[in-house]
Amino acid sequence: MLSTALAQRLFSSVALVVSVSTALALLRAAPVSAEALEGWLVLMFAFLLGALHATSF
Amino acid sequence: MIGKITPLVEEAGNGTWLRAVALHTIGLVVSASMLGIVLGGIGAALGARQWGSLGVALWSSFSMLCAMSDLGLMRLALLSRQRQTPGSWKCVYGAEWGAFVWGLDLGQGWTVRVPFAAYFALISWAVLRADLVHATLVAAVYGLGKSLPVATARWLPSGKGVRGDLVATCLNLGPPATRIAGTATAILAALVLVAGFWP
């Protein structure tokens, strides 16, 4: 049996690898320039982070 | 802030709540924009824009460390103050202007407890990008994002207790929020790395 902590780490590792792989695949297939995509992604990231920060106290 | 501003709906009515939310949002955006200007200015002073691929590599590596920390894969010591914005400001400045001052405080991010390392990835991006407009815009959007849960919490179902306390408890995502922040940081770090080296 996996311990909870180990299971969480395993899940996080898999989620990380899958997320990054998907993101890289999307970037290569995206019809916009990498710079424009980066700009939009950073804005979305900032918004998400702000919302998460407001819900973590 | 959800626990302080959302109960205004019942305590003082819709008008007061709306003005408090609007002023809180303005405070957040103005304060975060100021932070963005300072960070972009620091980056420009350091000449970070000339670093090119080195800057991209530095930011991506640091952000990936932040992501791994938030995902619980390693432990990164956070430079975080163990402080919360004073609840007493509501008494000092009133419900509406108190919300504005809370916004000014929280918009900075670093003045209160920072729950995840992803925040530092955002801060370092604003510095390494060394562009005042970009840094200000991104920081302002960060502030705007902070207002979203506060502005929408009133529509979440309330129970028998005080609405704000219940909603605040429901919305306190805690560890899941940290995991989401970590995943988003990892994705962004990988994308910026790819975009920086293979434009």
CSV table of N, CA, C and O in Angstrom, one decimal, chain A residues 8-10 12-13 15-16 19-20 23-24 26-28 34-35 37-39 41-57, chain B residues 71-73 113 115-116 118-119 122 125 129 138 141-142 145-146 148-149 168 171-173 177 179 181 183-188 190-192 194-195:
chain,number,residue,atom,x,y,z
A,8,GLN,N,0.5,11.3,-2.9
A,8,GLN,CA,0.4,12.7,-3.3
A,8,GLN,C,1.6,13.2,-4.2
A,8,GLN,O,1.5,13.8,-5.2
A,9,ARG,N,2.8,12.7,-3.8
A,9,ARG,CA,4.0,13.1,-4.5
A,9,ARG,C,4.0,12.4,-5.9
A,9,ARG,O,4.3,13.1,-6.9
A,10,LEU,N,3.5,11.2,-6.0
A,10,LEU,CA,3.4,10.5,-7.2
A,10,LEU,C,2.4,11.2,-8.2
A,10,LEU,O,2.7,11.5,-9.3
A,12,SER,N,1.5,14.3,-8.0
A,12,SER,CA,2.0,15.7,-8.4
A,12,SER,C,3.0,15.5,-9.5
A,12,SER,O,3.1,16.3,-10.4
A,13,SER,N,3.9,14.5,-9.4
A,13,SER,CA,4.9,14.2,-10.4
A,13,SER,C,4.3,13.9,-11.8
A,13,SER,O,4.7,14.5,-12.8
A,15,ALA,N,1.2,14.7,-12.7
A,15,ALA,CA,0.5,15.9,-13.1
A,15,ALA,C,1.4,16.9,-13.7
A,15,ALA,O,1.1,17.5,-14.8
A,16,LEU,N,2.6,17.0,-13.1
A,16,LEU,CA,3.6,18.0,-13.6
A,16,LEU,C,4.1,17.6,-15.0
A,16,LEU,O,4.1,18.4,-15.9
A,19,SER,N,1.2,17.9,-17.6
A,19,SER,CA,0.9,19.3,-17.8
A,19,SER,C,2.0,20.0,-18.7
A,19,SER,O,1.7,20.7,-19.7
A,20,VAL,N,3.2,19.8,-18.4
A,20,VAL,CA,4.3,20.4,-19.1
A,20,VAL,C,4.3,19.8,-20.5
A,20,VAL,O,4.5,20.6,-21.5
A,23,ALA,N,1.5,21.4,-22.5
A,23,ALA,CA,1.8,22.8,-22.8
A,23,ALA,C,2.8,22.9,-23.9
A,23,ALA,O,2.6,23.8,-24.8
A,24,LEU,N,3.8,22.1,-23.9
A,24,LEU,CA,4.8,22.2,-24.9
A,24,LEU,C,4.2,21.8,-26.3
A,24,LEU,O,4.5,22.4,-27.3
A,26,LEU,N,1.1,22.1,-27.1
A,26,LEU,CA,0.2,23.2,-27.5
A,26,LEU,C,1.0,24.4,-28.1
A,26,LEU,O,0.6,25.0,-29.1
A,27,LEU,N,2.2,24.7,-27.5
A,27,LEU,CA,3.0,25.8,-28.0
A,27,LEU,C,3.5,25.5,-29.4
A,27,LEU,O,3.5,26.4,-30.2
A,28,ARG,N,3.9,24.3,-29.7
A,28,ARG,CA,4.4,24.0,-31.0
A,28,ARG,C,3.3,24.1,-32.0
A,28,ARG,O,3.5,24.4,-33.2
A,34,ALA,N,5.2,33.0,-30.5
A,34,ALA,CA,5.6,32.5,-29.1
A,34,ALA,C,5.5,33.7,-28.2
A,34,ALA,O,5.1,33.5,-27.0
A,35,GLU,N,6.0,34.9,-28.6
A,35,GLU,CA,6.0,36.0,-27.7
A,35,GLU,C,4.6,36.5,-27.3
A,35,GLU,O,4.3,36.8,-26.2
A,37,LEU,N,2.0,34.6,-27.3
A,37,LEU,CA,1.4,33.5,-26.5
A,37,LEU,C,1.9,33.7,-25.0
A,37,LEU,O,1.2,33.5,-24.1
A,38,GLU,N,3.2,33.9,-24.9
A,38,GLU,CA,3.8,34.1,-23.6
A,38,GLU,C,3.2,35.3,-22.9
A,38,GLU,O,2.8,35.2,-21.7
A,39,GLY,N,2.9,36.4,-23.6
A,39,GLY,CA,2.3,37.5,-23.0
A,39,GLY,C,0.9,37.2,-22.4
A,39,GLY,O,0.6,37.5,-21.3
A,41,LEU,N,-0.2,34.2,-21.7
A,41,LEU,CA,-0.2,33.2,-20.6
A,41,LEU,C,0.3,33.8,-19.3
A,41,LEU,O,-0.2,33.4,-18.3
A,42,VAL,N,1.2,34.8,-19.4
A,42,VAL,CA,1.6,35.4,-18.1
A,42,VAL,C,0.5,36.2,-17.5
A,42,VAL,O,0.3,36.2,-16.3
A,43,LEU,N,-0.3,36.8,-18.3
A,43,LEU,CA,-1.5,37.6,-17.8
A,43,LEU,C,-2.5,36.6,-17.2
A,43,LEU,O,-3.0,36.9,-16.1
A,44,MET,N,-2.7,35.5,-17.8
A,44,MET,CA,-3.6,34.5,-17.2
A,44,MET,C,-3.1,33.9,-15.9
A,44,MET,O,-3.8,33.7,-15.0
A,45,PHE,N,-1.8,33.7,-16.0
A,45,PHE,CA,-1.1,33.2,-14.8
A,45,PHE,C,-1.2,34.2,-13.6
A,45,PHE,O,-1.5,33.8,-12.5
A,46,ALA,N,-1.0,35.5,-13.9
A,46,ALA,CA,-1.1,36.5,-12.9
A,46,ALA,C,-2.5,36.5,-12.3
A,46,ALA,O,-2.7,36.7,-11.1
A,47,PHE,N,-3.5,36.5,-13.2
A,47,PHE,CA,-4.9,36.5,-12.7
A,47,PHE,C,-5.2,35.3,-11.8
A,47,PHE,O,-5.8,35.4,-10.8
A,48,LEU,N,-4.8,34.1,-12.3
A,48,LEU,CA,-5.1,32.9,-11.6
A,48,LEU,C,-4.4,33.0,-10.2
A,48,LEU,O,-5.0,32.6,-9.2
A,49,LEU,N,-3.2,33.4,-10.2
A,49,LEU,CA,-2.4,33.5,-9.0
A,49,LEU,C,-3.0,34.5,-8.0
A,49,LEU,O,-3.1,34.2,-6.8
A,50,GLY,N,-3.5,35.6,-8.5
A,50,GLY,CA,-4.2,36.6,-7.6
A,50,GLY,C,-5.5,35.9,-7.0
A,50,GLY,O,-5.7,36.1,-5.8
A,51,ALA,N,-6.3,35.2,-7.8
A,51,ALA,CA,-7.5,34.6,-7.3
A,51,ALA,C,-7.2,33.5,-6.3
A,51,ALA,O,-7.8,33.4,-5.3
A,52,LEU,N,-6.1,32.8,-6.6
A,52,LEU,CA,-5.7,31.7,-5.6
A,52,LEU,C,-5.2,32.3,-4.3
A,52,LEU,O,-5.5,31.8,-3.2
A,53,HIS,N,-4.5,33.4,-4.5
A,53,HIS,CA,-3.9,34.1,-3.3
A,53,HIS,C,-5.0,34.6,-2.4
A,53,HIS,O,-5.0,34.5,-1.1
A,54,ALA,N,-6.1,35.1,-3.0
A,54,ALA,CA,-7.2,35.6,-2.2
A,54,ALA,C,-8.0,34.5,-1.5
A,54,ALA,O,-8.8,34.7,-0.7
A,55,THR,N,-7.8,33.3,-2.0
A,55,THR,CA,-8.6,32.2,-1.4
A,55,THR,C,-7.7,31.3,-0.5
A,55,THR,O,-8.1,30.2,0.0
A,56,SER,N,-6.5,31.7,-0.3
A,56,SER,CA,-5.5,31.0,0.6
A,56,SER,C,-5.1,31.8,1.7
A,56,SER,O,-4.3,32.8,1.5
A,57,PHE,N,-5.6,31.6,2.9
A,57,PHE,CA,-5.2,32.5,4.0
A,57,PHE,C,-5.1,31.6,5.3
A,57,PHE,O,-5.3,30.4,5.3
B,71,LEU,N,4.2,22.0,-5.5
B,71,LEU,CA,3.7,20.7,-5.7
B,71,LEU,C,4.1,19.7,-4.6
B,71,LEU,O,3.7,18.5,-4.7
B,72,GLY,N,4.9,20.1,-3.7
B,72,GLY,CA,5.3,19.3,-2.6
B,72,GLY,C,6.4,18.3,-3.0
B,72,GLY,O,6.7,17.4,-2.2
B,73,LEU,N,7.1,18.6,-4.1
B,73,LEU,CA,8.2,17.7,-4.5
B,73,LEU,C,9.5,18.1,-3.8
B,73,LEU,O,10.5,17.3,-3.8
B,113,ARG,N,1.2,37.2,4.5
B,113,ARG,CA,1.7,35.9,4.3
B,113,ARG,C,1.6,35.4,2.9
B,113,ARG,O,0.5,35.6,2.3
B,115,PRO,N,1.3,32.4,0.5
B,115,PRO,CA,1.0,31.0,0.7
B,115,PRO,C,1.7,30.1,-0.3
B,115,PRO,O,1.8,28.9,-0.1
B,116,PHE,N,2.2,30.6,-1.4
B,116,PHE,CA,2.9,29.7,-2.3
B,116,PHE,C,4.1,30.4,-3.1
B,116,PHE,O,4.1,31.6,-3.2
B,118,ALA,N,4.8,30.3,-6.1
B,118,ALA,CA,4.5,30.8,-7.4
B,118,ALA,C,4.5,32.3,-7.5
B,118,ALA,O,4.8,32.9,-8.5
B,119,TYR,N,4.2,32.9,-6.3
B,119,TYR,CA,4.2,34.4,-6.3
B,119,TYR,C,5.5,34.9,-6.6
B,119,TYR,O,5.7,35.9,-7.3
B,122,LEU,N,6.2,35.0,-10.3
B,122,LEU,CA,5.6,36.2,-10.9
B,122,LEU,C,6.4,37.4,-10.7
B,122,LEU,O,6.7,38.2,-11.6
B,125,TRP,N,9.5,37.3,-12.8
B,125,TRP,CA,9.2,37.5,-14.2
B,125,TRP,C,9.2,39.0,-14.5
B,125,TRP,O,9.7,39.5,-15.4
B,129,ARG,N,11.8,40.6,-17.0
B,129,ARG,CA,11.3,41.1,-18.3
B,129,ARG,C,11.8,42.6,-18.5
B,129,ARG,O,11.9,43.0,-19.6
B,138,VAL,N,0.9,43.2,-15.9
B,138,VAL,CA,0.8,41.8,-15.2
B,138,VAL,C,0.5,42.0,-13.7
B,138,VAL,O,-0.3,41.2,-13.2
B,141,VAL,N,-3.1,42.9,-13.3
B,141,VAL,CA,-4.0,41.8,-13.5
B,141,VAL,C,-4.0,40.8,-12.3
B,141,VAL,O,-5.0,40.3,-11.9
B,142,TYR,N,-2.8,40.8,-11.6
B,142,TYR,CA,-2.7,40.0,-10.4
B,142,TYR,C,-3.6,40.6,-9.3
B,142,TYR,O,-4.3,39.9,-8.6
B,145,GLY,N,-7.2,39.8,-10.2
B,145,GLY,CA,-7.5,38.4,-9.9
B,145,GLY,C,-7.8,38.3,-8.4
B,145,GLY,O,-8.7,37.5,-8.0
B,146,LYS,N,-7.1,39.1,-7.6
B,146,LYS,CA,-7.4,39.0,-6.1
B,146,LYS,C,-8.8,39.4,-5.8
B,146,LYS,O,-9.3,39.0,-4.7
B,148,LEU,N,-11.5,39.0,-7.6
B,148,LEU,CA,-12.5,38.1,-8.1
B,148,LEU,C,-13.2,37.3,-7.0
B,148,LEU,O,-14.5,37.3,-6.9
B,149,PRO,N,-12.5,36.5,-6.1
B,149,PRO,CA,-13.2,35.8,-5.1
B,149,PRO,C,-14.0,36.7,-4.2
B,149,PRO,O,-15.1,36.3,-3.7
B,168,ALA,N,-16.0,32.1,3.7
B,168,ALA,CA,-14.5,32.1,3.8
B,168,ALA,C,-14.0,30.7,4.1
B,168,ALA,O,-13.0,30.3,3.5
B,171,LEU,N,-14.2,28.8,0.9
B,171,LEU,CA,-13.3,29.2,-0.2
B,171,LEU,C,-11.9,29.0,0.2
B,171,LEU,O,-11.0,29.2,-0.7
B,172,ASN,N,-11.6,28.7,1.4
B,172,ASN,CA,-10.2,28.5,1.8
B,172,ASN,C,-9.6,27.2,1.2
B,172,ASN,O,-9.7,26.2,1.8
B,173,LEU,N,-9.1,27.4,0.0
B,173,LEU,CA,-8.7,26.2,-0.8
B,173,LEU,C,-7.4,25.5,-0.2
B,173,LEU,O,-7.3,24.3,-0.3
B,177,ALA,N,-5.0,24.9,-3.6
B,177,ALA,CA,-4.7,26.1,-4.3
B,177,ALA,C,-3.2,26.1,-4.6
B,177,ALA,O,-2.7,26.6,-5.7
B,179,ARG,N,-1.3,23.5,-5.0
B,179,ARG,CA,-1.0,22.6,-6.1
B,179,ARG,C,-1.4,23.2,-7.5
B,179,ARG,O,-0.6,23.0,-8.4
B,181,ALA,N,-1.4,26.4,-8.2
B,181,ALA,CA,-0.4,27.4,-8.5
B,181,ALA,C,0.9,26.8,-9.0
B,181,ALA,O,1.5,27.2,-9.9
B,183,THR,N,1.3,23.8,-10.5
B,183,THR,CA,1.1,23.3,-11.8
B,183,THR,C,1.1,24.4,-12.9
B,183,THR,O,1.8,24.3,-13.9
B,184,ALA,N,0.4,25.5,-12.6
B,184,ALA,CA,0.4,26.6,-13.5
B,184,ALA,C,1.8,27.2,-13.7
B,184,ALA,O,2.2,27.5,-14.8
B,185,THR,N,2.6,27.3,-12.6
B,185,THR,CA,3.9,27.8,-12.7
B,185,THR,C,4.8,26.9,-13.6
B,185,THR,O,5.6,27.4,-14.4
B,186,ALA,N,4.7,25.6,-13.4
B,186,ALA,CA,5.5,24.6,-14.2
B,186,ALA,C,5.2,24.7,-15.6
B,186,ALA,O,6.1,24.7,-16.5
B,187,ILE,N,3.9,24.9,-16.0
B,187,ILE,CA,3.5,25.0,-17.4
B,187,ILE,C,4.1,26.3,-18.0
B,187,ILE,O,4.7,26.3,-19.1
B,188,LEU,N,4.0,27.4,-17.2
B,188,LEU,CA,4.5,28.6,-17.7
B,188,LEU,C,6.0,28.6,-17.9
B,188,LEU,O,6.5,29.1,-18.9
B,190,ALA,N,7.9,26.1,-18.5
B,190,ALA,CA,8.3,25.3,-19.6
B,190,ALA,C,8.0,26.0,-20.9
B,190,ALA,O,8.8,26.0,-21.9
B,191,LEU,N,6.9,26.7,-21.0
B,191,LEU,CA,6.5,27.5,-22.2
B,191,LEU,C,7.5,28.6,-22.4
B,191,LEU,O,7.9,28.8,-23.6
B,192,VAL,N,7.8,29.4,-21.4
B,192,VAL,CA,8.7,30.5,-21.6
B,192,VAL,C,10.1,30.0,-22.0
B,192,VAL,O,10.8,30.6,-22.8
B,194,VAL,N,10.8,27.3,-23.7
B,194,VAL,CA,10.7,26.9,-25.1
B,194,VAL,C,10.6,28.1,-26.0
B,194,VAL,O,11.3,28.2,-27.0
B,195,ALA,N,9.7,29.1,-25.6
B,195,ALA,CA,9.6,30.3,-26.5
B,195,ALA,C,10.8,31.1,-26.5
B,195,ALA,O,11.2,31.7,-27.5
